[in-house]
Short mmCIF file of C-alpha atoms (C1' of nucleotides) in Angstrom, two decimals:
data_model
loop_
_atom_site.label_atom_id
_atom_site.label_comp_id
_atom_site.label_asym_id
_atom_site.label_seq_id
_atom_site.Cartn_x
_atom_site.Cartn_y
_atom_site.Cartn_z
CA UNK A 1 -53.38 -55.56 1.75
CA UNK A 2 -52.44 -56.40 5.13
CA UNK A 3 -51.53 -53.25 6.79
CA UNK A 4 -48.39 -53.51 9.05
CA UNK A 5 -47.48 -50.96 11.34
CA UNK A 6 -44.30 -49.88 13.78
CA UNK A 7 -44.75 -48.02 16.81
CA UNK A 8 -41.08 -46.74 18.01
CA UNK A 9 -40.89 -45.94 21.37
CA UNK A 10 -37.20 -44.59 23.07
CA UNK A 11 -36.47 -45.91 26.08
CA UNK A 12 -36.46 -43.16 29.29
CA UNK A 13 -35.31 -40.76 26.59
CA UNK A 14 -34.01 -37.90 27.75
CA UNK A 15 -32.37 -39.44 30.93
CA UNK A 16 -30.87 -41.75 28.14
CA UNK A 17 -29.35 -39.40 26.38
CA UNK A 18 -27.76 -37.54 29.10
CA UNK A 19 -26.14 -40.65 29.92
CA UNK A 20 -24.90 -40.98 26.88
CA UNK A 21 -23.70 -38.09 26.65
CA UNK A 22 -22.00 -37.72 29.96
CA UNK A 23 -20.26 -41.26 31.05
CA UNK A 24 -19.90 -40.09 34.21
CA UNK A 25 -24.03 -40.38 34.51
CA UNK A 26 -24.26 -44.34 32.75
CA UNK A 27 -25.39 -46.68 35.57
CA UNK A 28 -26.26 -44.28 37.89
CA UNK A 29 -29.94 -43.51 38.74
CA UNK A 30 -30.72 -40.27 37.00
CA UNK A 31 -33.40 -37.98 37.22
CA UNK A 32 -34.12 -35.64 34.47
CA UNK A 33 -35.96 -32.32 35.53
CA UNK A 34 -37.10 -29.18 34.58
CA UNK A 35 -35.67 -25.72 34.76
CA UNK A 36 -37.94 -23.85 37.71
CA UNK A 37 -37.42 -23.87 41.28
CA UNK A 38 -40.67 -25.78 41.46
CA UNK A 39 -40.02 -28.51 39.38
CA UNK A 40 -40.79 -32.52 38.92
CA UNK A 41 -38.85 -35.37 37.27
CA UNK A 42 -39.36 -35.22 33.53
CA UNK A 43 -37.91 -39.01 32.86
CA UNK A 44 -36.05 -41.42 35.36
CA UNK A 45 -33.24 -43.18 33.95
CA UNK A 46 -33.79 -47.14 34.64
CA UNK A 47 -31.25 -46.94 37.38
CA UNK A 48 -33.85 -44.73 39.42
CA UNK A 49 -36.50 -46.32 38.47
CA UNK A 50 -35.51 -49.35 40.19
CA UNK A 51 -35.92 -47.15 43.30
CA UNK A 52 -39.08 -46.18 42.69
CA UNK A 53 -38.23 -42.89 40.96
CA UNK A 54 -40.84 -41.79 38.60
CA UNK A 55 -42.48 -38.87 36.23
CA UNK A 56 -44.44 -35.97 38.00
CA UNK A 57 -42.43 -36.93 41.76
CA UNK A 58 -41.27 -33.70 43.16
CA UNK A 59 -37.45 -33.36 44.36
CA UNK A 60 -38.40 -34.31 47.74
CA UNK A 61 -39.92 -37.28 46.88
CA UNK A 62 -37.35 -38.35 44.76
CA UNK A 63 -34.64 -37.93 47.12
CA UNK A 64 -36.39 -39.68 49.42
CA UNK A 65 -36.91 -43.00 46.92
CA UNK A 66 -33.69 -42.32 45.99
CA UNK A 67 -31.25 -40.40 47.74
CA UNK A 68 -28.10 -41.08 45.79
CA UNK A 69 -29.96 -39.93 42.69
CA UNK A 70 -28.21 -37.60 40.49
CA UNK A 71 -30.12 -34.62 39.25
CA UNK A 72 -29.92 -33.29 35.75
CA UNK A 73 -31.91 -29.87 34.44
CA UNK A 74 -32.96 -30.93 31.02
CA UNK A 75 -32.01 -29.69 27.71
CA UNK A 76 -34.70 -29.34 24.91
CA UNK A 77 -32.26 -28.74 22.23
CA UNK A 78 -30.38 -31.51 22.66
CA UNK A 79 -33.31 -33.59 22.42
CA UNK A 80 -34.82 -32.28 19.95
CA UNK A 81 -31.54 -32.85 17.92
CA UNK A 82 -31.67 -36.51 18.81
CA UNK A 83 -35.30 -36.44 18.02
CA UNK A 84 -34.70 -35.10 14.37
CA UNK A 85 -32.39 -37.69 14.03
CA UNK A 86 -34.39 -40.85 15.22
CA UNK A 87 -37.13 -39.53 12.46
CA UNK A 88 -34.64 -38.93 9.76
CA UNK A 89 -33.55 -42.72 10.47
CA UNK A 90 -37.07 -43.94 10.34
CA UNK A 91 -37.73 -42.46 6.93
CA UNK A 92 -34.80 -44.26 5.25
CA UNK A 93 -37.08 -47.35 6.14
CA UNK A 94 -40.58 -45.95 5.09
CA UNK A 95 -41.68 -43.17 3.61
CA UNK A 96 -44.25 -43.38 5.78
CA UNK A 97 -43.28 -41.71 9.28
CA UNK A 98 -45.76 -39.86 12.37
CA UNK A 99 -43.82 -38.16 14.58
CA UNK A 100 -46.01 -38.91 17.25
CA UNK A 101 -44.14 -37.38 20.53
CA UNK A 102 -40.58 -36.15 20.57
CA UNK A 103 -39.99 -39.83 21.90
CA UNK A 104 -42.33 -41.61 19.92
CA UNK A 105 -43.16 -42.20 16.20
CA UNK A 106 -45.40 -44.52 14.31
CA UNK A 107 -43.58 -46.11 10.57
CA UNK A 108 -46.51 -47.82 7.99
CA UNK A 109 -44.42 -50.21 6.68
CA UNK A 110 -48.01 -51.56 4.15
CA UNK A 111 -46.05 -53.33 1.53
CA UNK A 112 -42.38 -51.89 2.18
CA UNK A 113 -40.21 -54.43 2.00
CA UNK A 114 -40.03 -58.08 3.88
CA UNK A 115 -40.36 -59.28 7.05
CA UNK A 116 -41.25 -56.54 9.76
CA UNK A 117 -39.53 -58.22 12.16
CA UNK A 118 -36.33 -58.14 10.83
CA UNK A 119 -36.67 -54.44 9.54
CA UNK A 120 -37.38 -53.80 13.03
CA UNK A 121 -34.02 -55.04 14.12
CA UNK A 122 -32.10 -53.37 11.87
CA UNK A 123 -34.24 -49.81 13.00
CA UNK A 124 -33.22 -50.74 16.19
CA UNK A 125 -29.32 -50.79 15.44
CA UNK A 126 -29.52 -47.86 13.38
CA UNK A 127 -30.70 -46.16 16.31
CA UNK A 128 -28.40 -47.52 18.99
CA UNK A 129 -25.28 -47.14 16.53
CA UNK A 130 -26.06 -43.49 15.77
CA UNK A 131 -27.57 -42.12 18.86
CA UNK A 132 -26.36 -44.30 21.05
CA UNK A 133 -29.38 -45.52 22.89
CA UNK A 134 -31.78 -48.08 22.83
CA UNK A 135 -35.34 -48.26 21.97
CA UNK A 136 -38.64 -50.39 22.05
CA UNK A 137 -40.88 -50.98 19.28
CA UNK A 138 -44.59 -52.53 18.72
CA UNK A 139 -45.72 -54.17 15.92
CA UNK A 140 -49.03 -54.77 14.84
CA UNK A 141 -51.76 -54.17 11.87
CA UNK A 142 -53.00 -50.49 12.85
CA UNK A 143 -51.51 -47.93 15.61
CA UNK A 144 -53.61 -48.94 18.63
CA UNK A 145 -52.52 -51.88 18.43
CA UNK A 146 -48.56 -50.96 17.79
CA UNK A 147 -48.46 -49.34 20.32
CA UNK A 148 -49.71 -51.59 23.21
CA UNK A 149 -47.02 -54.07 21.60
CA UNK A 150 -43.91 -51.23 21.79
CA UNK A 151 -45.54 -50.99 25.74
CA UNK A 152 -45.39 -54.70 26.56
CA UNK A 153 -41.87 -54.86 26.54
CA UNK A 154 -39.04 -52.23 27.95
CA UNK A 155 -36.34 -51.41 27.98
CA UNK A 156 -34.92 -52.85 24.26
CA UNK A 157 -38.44 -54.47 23.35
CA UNK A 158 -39.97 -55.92 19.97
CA UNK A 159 -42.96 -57.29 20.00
CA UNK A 160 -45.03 -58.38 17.59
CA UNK A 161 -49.06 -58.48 17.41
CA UNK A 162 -50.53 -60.42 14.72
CA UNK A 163 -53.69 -59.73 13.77
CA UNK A 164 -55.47 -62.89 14.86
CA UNK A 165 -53.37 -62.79 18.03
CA UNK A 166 -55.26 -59.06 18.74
CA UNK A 167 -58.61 -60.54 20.42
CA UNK A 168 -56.35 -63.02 22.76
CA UNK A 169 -54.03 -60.22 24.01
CA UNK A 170 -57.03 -57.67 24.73
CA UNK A 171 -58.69 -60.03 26.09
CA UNK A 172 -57.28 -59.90 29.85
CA UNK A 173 -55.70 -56.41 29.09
CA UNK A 174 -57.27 -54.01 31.81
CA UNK A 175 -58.70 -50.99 29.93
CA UNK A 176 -56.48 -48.53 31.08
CA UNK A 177 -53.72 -50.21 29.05
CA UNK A 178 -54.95 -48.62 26.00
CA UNK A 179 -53.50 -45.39 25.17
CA UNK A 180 -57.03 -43.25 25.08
CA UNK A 181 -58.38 -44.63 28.43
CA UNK A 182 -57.34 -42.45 31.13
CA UNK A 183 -58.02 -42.83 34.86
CA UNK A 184 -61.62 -41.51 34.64
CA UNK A 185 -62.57 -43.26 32.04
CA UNK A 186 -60.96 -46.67 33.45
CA UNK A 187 -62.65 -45.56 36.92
CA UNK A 188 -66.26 -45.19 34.91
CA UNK A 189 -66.04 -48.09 33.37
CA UNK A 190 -64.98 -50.03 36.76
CA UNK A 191 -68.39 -48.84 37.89
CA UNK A 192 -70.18 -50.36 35.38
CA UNK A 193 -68.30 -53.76 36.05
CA UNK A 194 -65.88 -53.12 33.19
CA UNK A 195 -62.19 -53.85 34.06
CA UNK A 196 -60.50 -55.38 30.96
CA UNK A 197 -61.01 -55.02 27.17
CA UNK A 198 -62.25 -58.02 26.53
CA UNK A 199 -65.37 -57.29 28.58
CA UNK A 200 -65.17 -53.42 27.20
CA UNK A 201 -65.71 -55.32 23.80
CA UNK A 202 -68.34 -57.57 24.75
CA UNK A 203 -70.67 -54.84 26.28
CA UNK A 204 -73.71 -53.25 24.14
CA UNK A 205 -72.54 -50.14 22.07
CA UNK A 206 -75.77 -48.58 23.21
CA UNK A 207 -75.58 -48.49 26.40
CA UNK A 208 -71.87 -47.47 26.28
CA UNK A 209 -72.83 -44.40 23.50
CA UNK A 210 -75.57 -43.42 26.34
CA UNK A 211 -72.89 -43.25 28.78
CA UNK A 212 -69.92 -41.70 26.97
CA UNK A 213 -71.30 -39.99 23.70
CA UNK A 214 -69.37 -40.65 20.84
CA UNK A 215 -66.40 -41.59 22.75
CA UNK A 216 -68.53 -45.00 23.86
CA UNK A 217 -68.56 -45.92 20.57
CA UNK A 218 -64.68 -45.35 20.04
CA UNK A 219 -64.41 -47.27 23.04
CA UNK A 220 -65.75 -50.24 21.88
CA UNK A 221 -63.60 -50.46 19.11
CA UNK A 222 -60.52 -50.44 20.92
CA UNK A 223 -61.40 -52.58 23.07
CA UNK A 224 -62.16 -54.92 20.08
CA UNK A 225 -58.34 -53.56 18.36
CA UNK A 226 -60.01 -51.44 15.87
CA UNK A 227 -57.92 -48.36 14.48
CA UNK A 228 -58.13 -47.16 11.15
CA UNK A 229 -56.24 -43.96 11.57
CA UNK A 230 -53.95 -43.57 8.90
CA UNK A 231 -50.37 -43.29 10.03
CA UNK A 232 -50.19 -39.46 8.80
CA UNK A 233 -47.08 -37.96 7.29
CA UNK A 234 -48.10 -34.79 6.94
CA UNK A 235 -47.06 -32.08 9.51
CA UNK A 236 -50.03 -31.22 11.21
CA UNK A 237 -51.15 -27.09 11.67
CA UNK A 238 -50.80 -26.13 14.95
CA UNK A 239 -53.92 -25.57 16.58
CA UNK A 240 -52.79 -23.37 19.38
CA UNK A 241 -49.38 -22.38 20.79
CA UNK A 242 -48.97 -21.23 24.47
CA UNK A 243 -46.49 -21.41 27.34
CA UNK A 244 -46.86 -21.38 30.92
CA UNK A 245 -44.95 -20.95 34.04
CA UNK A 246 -44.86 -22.18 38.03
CA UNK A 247 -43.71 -19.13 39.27
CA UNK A 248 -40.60 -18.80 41.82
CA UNK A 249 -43.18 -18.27 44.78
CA UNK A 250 -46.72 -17.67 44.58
CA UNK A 251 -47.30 -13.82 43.30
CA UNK A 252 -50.46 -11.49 44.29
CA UNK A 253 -49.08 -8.58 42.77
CA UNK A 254 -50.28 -7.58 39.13
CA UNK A 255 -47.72 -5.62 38.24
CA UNK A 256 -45.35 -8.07 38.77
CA UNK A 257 -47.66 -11.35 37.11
CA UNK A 258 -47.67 -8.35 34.24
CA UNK A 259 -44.13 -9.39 33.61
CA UNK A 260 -44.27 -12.65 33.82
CA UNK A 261 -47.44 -12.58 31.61
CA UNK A 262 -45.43 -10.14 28.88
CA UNK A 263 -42.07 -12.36 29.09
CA UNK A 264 -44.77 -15.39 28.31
CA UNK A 265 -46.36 -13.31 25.61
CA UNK A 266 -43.44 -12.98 23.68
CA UNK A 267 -42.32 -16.35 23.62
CA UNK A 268 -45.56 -17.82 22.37
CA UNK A 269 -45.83 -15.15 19.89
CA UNK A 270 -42.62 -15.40 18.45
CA UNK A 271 -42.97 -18.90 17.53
CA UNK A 272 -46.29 -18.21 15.91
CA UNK A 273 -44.55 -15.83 13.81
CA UNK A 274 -41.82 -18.16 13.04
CA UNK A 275 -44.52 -20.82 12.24
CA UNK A 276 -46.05 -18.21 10.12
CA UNK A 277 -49.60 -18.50 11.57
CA UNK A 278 -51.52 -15.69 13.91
CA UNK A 279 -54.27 -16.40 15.68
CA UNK A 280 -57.54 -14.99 16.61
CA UNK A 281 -58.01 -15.59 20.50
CA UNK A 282 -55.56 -15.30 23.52
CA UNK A 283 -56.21 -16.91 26.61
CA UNK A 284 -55.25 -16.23 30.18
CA UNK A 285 -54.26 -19.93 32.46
CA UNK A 286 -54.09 -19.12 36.34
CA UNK A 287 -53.11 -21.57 39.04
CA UNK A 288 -53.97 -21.16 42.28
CA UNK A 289 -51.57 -22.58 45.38
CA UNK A 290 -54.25 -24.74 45.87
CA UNK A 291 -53.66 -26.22 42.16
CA UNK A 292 -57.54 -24.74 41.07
CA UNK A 293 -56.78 -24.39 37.37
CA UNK A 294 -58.86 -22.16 35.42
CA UNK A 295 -58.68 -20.24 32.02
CA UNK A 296 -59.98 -17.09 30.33
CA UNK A 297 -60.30 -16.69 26.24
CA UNK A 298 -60.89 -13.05 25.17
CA UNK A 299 -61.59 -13.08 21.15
CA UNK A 300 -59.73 -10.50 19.29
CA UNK A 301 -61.14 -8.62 16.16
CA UNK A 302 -58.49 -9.70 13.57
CA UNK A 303 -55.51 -12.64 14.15
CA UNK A 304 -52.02 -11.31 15.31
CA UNK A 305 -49.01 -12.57 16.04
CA UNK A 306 -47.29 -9.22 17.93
CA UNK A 307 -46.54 -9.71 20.94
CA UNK A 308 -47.60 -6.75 22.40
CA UNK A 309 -51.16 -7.62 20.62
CA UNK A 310 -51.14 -10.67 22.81
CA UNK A 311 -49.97 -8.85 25.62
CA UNK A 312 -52.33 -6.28 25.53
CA UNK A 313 -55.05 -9.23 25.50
CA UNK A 314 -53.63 -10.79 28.47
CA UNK A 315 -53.47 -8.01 30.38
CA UNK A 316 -57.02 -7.35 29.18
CA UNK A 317 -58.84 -10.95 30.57
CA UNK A 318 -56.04 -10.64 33.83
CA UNK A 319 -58.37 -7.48 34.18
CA UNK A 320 -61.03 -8.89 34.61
CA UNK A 321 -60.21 -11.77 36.88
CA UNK A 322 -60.87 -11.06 40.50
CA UNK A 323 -58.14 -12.82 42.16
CA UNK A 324 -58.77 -14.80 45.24
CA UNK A 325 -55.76 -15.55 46.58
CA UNK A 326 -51.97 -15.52 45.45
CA UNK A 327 -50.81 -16.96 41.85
CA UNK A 328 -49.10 -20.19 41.88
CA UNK A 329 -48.88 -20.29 37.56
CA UNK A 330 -49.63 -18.10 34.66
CA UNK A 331 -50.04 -18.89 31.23
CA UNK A 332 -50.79 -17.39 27.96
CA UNK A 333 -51.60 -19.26 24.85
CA UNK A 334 -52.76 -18.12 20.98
CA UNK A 335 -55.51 -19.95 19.45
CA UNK A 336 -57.59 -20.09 16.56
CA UNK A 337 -54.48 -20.00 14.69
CA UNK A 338 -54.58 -19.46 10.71
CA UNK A 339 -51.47 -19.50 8.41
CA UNK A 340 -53.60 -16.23 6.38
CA UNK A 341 -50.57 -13.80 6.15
CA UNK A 342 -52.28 -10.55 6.28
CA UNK A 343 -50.15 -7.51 4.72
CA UNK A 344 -50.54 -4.75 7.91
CA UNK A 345 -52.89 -1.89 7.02
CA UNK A 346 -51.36 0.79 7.86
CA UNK A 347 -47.60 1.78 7.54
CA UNK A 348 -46.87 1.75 11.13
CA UNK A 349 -48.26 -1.30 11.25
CA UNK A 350 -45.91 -2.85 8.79
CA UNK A 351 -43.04 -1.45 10.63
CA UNK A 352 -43.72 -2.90 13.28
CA UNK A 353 -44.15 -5.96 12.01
CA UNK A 354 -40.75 -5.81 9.90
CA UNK A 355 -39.35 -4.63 13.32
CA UNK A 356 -40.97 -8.01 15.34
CA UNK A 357 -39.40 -9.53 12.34
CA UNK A 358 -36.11 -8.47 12.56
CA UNK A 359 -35.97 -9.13 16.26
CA UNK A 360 -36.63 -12.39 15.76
CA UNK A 361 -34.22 -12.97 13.16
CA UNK A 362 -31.66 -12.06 15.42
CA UNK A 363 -32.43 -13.50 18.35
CA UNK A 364 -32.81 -17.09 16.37
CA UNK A 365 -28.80 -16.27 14.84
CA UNK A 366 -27.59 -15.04 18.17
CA UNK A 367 -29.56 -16.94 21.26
CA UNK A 368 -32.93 -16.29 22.50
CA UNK A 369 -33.08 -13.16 24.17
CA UNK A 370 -30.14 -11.77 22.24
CA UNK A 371 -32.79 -8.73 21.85
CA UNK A 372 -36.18 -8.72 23.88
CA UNK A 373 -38.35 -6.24 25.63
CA UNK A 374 -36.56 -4.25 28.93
CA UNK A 375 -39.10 -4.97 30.77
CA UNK A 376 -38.22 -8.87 30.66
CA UNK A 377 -34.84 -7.49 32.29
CA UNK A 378 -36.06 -5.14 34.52
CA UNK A 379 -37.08 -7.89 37.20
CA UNK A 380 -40.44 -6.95 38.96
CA UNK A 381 -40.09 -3.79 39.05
CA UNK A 382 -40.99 -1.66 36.19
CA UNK A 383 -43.89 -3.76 34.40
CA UNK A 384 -46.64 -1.15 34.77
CA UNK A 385 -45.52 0.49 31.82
CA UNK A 386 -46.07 -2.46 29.11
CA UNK A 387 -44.01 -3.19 25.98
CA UNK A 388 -40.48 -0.87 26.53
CA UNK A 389 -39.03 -0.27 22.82
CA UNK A 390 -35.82 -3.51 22.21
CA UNK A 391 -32.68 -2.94 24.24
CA UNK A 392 -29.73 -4.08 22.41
CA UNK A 393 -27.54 -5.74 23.63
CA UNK A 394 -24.25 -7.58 22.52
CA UNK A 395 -25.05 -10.98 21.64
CA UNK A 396 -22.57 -12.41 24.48
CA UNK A 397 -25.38 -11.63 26.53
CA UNK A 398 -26.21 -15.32 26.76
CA UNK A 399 -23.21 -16.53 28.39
CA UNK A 400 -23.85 -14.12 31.00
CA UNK A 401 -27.16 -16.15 31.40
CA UNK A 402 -29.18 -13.27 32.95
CA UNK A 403 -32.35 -15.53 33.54
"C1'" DT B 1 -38.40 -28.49 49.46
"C1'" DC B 2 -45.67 -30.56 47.58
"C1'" DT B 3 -47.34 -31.51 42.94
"C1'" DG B 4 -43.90 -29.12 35.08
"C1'" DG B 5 -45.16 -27.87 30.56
"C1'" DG B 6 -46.64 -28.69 25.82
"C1'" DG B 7 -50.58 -29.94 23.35
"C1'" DT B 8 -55.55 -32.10 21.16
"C1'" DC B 9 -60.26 -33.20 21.40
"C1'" DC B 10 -64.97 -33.26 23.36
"C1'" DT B 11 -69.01 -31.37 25.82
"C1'" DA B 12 -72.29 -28.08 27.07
"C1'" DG B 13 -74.82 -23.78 27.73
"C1'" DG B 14 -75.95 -19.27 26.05
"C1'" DA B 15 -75.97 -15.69 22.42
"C1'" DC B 16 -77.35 -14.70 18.09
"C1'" DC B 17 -79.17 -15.27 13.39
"C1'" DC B 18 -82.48 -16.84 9.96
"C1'" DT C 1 -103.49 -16.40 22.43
"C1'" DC C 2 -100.11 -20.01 20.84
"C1'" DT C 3 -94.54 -20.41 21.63
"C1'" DG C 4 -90.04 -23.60 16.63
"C1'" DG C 5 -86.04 -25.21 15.30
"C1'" DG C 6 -81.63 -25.43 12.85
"C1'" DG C 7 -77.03 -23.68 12.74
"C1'" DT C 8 -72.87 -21.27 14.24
"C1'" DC C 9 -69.99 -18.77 17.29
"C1'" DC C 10 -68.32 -17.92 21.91
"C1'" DT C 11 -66.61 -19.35 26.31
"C1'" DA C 12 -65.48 -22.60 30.17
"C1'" DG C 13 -63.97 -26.81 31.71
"C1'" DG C 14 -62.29 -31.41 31.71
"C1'" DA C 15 -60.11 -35.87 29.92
"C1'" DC C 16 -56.32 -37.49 27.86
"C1'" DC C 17 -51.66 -37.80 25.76
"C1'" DC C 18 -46.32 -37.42 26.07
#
DNA sequence: TCTGGGGTCCTAGGACCC
DNA sequence: TCTGGGGTCCTAGGACCC
């Protein structure tokens, strides 16, 4: 059967929905950012973009593209709310939904119903009427292909791909316009007197599996449209599950990276544990000023998901890292995760564990943070002394917004 | 007031085992 | 004296995505 895919794309998302949910911000140029002092624009409403506002331009820049821009810190539960919804909408039209992004989402529509077209038009309106924003979407026999379509046309786009139309559309499209060829790639392949996919596709798979490995091979085939990945509607594992930080101001101090490594610690770790998986290596991320980016893995005996475990194997591989200047980021990440729920050996153990447990149950009921480790709160001071036993505290605490 | 944060996948060398 | 080869695990680093 003639498979028929829907890539769904939402259009400058989160500055969209901050506009919609704040009139003041419609038709203005907005700039979505993150929470640190050291941040970037996360998404540029269309408004800015028409100044030349984009993704990954620090504040100065932006100001200076756009100095009437308004500046909004983001809010990750408020898209992730809108998110929900945009995939709850999708599956009233196929059962058949990928989550693909919190912004993105692919819909096999293989036999579902009639036209595509017109399906997509009415996804479209569902999402408008019920989140209020618009969206673009790409049609076209497998995913690669779907989603160059939902690309070729923003804001409010549909276009469609038919599968004999595939060859004449790749044909002039410059490599990098697939989603899987990067800069480097685009930039090796301009050496080698490749620039669009139509050449990509007429080149000799040997030479190009010499050159790239197995990737040359993959190559070929999208150049040529070729996809069989199966829209999948199953929630993937996670493989790993990290966070990671541009501090304040660049930090040479141990003691006080300790913190910021134990405050980073627990927030990876609790979501492993309320993803029910541990895992079985931690790894260290450090970023120099200079924006050298390196990582350390230290392999622990059994999986965990305590976060003084983690901790304790931060602190461990930040041991034995000779720092060579200050610390512009930190990171800490669990990997080699396994959903194997291992009863604790030994008694203390297990009250621990019921302890982390508890914790966590109240900090998901009453705010993050309702109950964390007093070192987190101590500021830099006092990190020498690792994992401090929970402080309570009343679960107000978040409207006094410490942080 | 220079450059965020969350991931996945691939490669490649060395250790180690049989 | 000659000097093998397959397989897996571990770690580091980089490309790419949103």
């Amino acid at each position: 059967m003639k498979r028929v895919v829907l890539h769904i794309d939402m259009n400058a998302f989160f500055a969209s929905i901050e506009q919609r949910s704040n009139p003041f911000l419609r038709g203005r140029p907005v700039a979505v950012v993150g929470a640190g002092k050291r941040t970037v624009v996360t998404t540029a409403s269309y408004e800015a973009r028409s100044f030349g506002v984009r993704t990954g331009m620090n504040m100065r820049e932006a100001r200076v593209a756009c100095p009437h821009l308004v500046i909004v810190r983001g809010d990750n539960r408020k898209y992730i709310d809108a998110s929900k919804r945009m995939i709850g909408i999708l599956k009233g039209f196929s059962p058949f939904v990928e989550p693909y992004s919190i912004d993105e989402a692919f819909v096999d529509l293989t036999g579902v119903g009639p036209a595509p077209r017109e399906t997509a038009l009415k996804v479209k309106e569902k999402i408008r009427e019920a989140l209020g924003i618009t969206c673009s979407i790409g049609i076209g026999p497998n995913k690669l292909v779907a989603k160059l379509a939902s690309d070729m046309q923003k804001p409010d786009g549909l276009v469609v791909i038919e599968e004999g139309d595939v060859k004449g559309v790749l044909e002039r499209l410059p490599v990098e316009g697939l989603s899987g060829i990067g800069r480097r790639l685009a930039s090796a392949l301009d050496s080698m007197g490749i620039k669009t996919c139509g050449e990509l596709s007429r080149y000799p798979a040997s030479l190009l599996r010499q050159r790239f490995g197995i990737t040359g091979e993959r190559l070929k085939q999208m150049a040529q449209g070729i996809d069989r990945s199966p829209v999948s509607t199953e929630d993937a594992e996670p493989k790993s599950i990290g966070h990671s930080m541009t501090l304040p101001a660049d930090v040479h101090d141990r003691g006080i990276l300790k913190v910021y490594i134990l405050r980073l610690s627990h927030m990876a770790s609790e979501r492993a544990r309320r993803e029910g998986v541990s895992g079985s290596r931690v790894s260290l991320t450090i970023r120099y000023p200079d924006f050298h980016t390196f990582g350390k893995i230290m392999a622990l005996p059994y999986p965990t998901n305590d976060t003084h475990d983690v901790y304790r194997a931060a602190c461990t591989v930040l041991g034995s890292i000779r720092l060579r200047c200050p610390v512009r980021l930190v990171g800490v990440c669990i990997s080699s995760l396994a959903r194997h729920k291992t009863l604790p050996l030994f008694p203390s153990d297990r009250k621990k564990a019921d302890a982390l447990e508890a914790i966590d149950g109240l900090n998901r009921r009453f705010g993050e943070d309702t109950v964390a480790w007093a070192s987190l709160k101590d500021g830099h001071g006092d990190a020498g002394k690792g994992v401090i036993p929970p402080s309570w505290r009343p679960w107000g605490a978040r409207s006094f917004d410490v942080r």
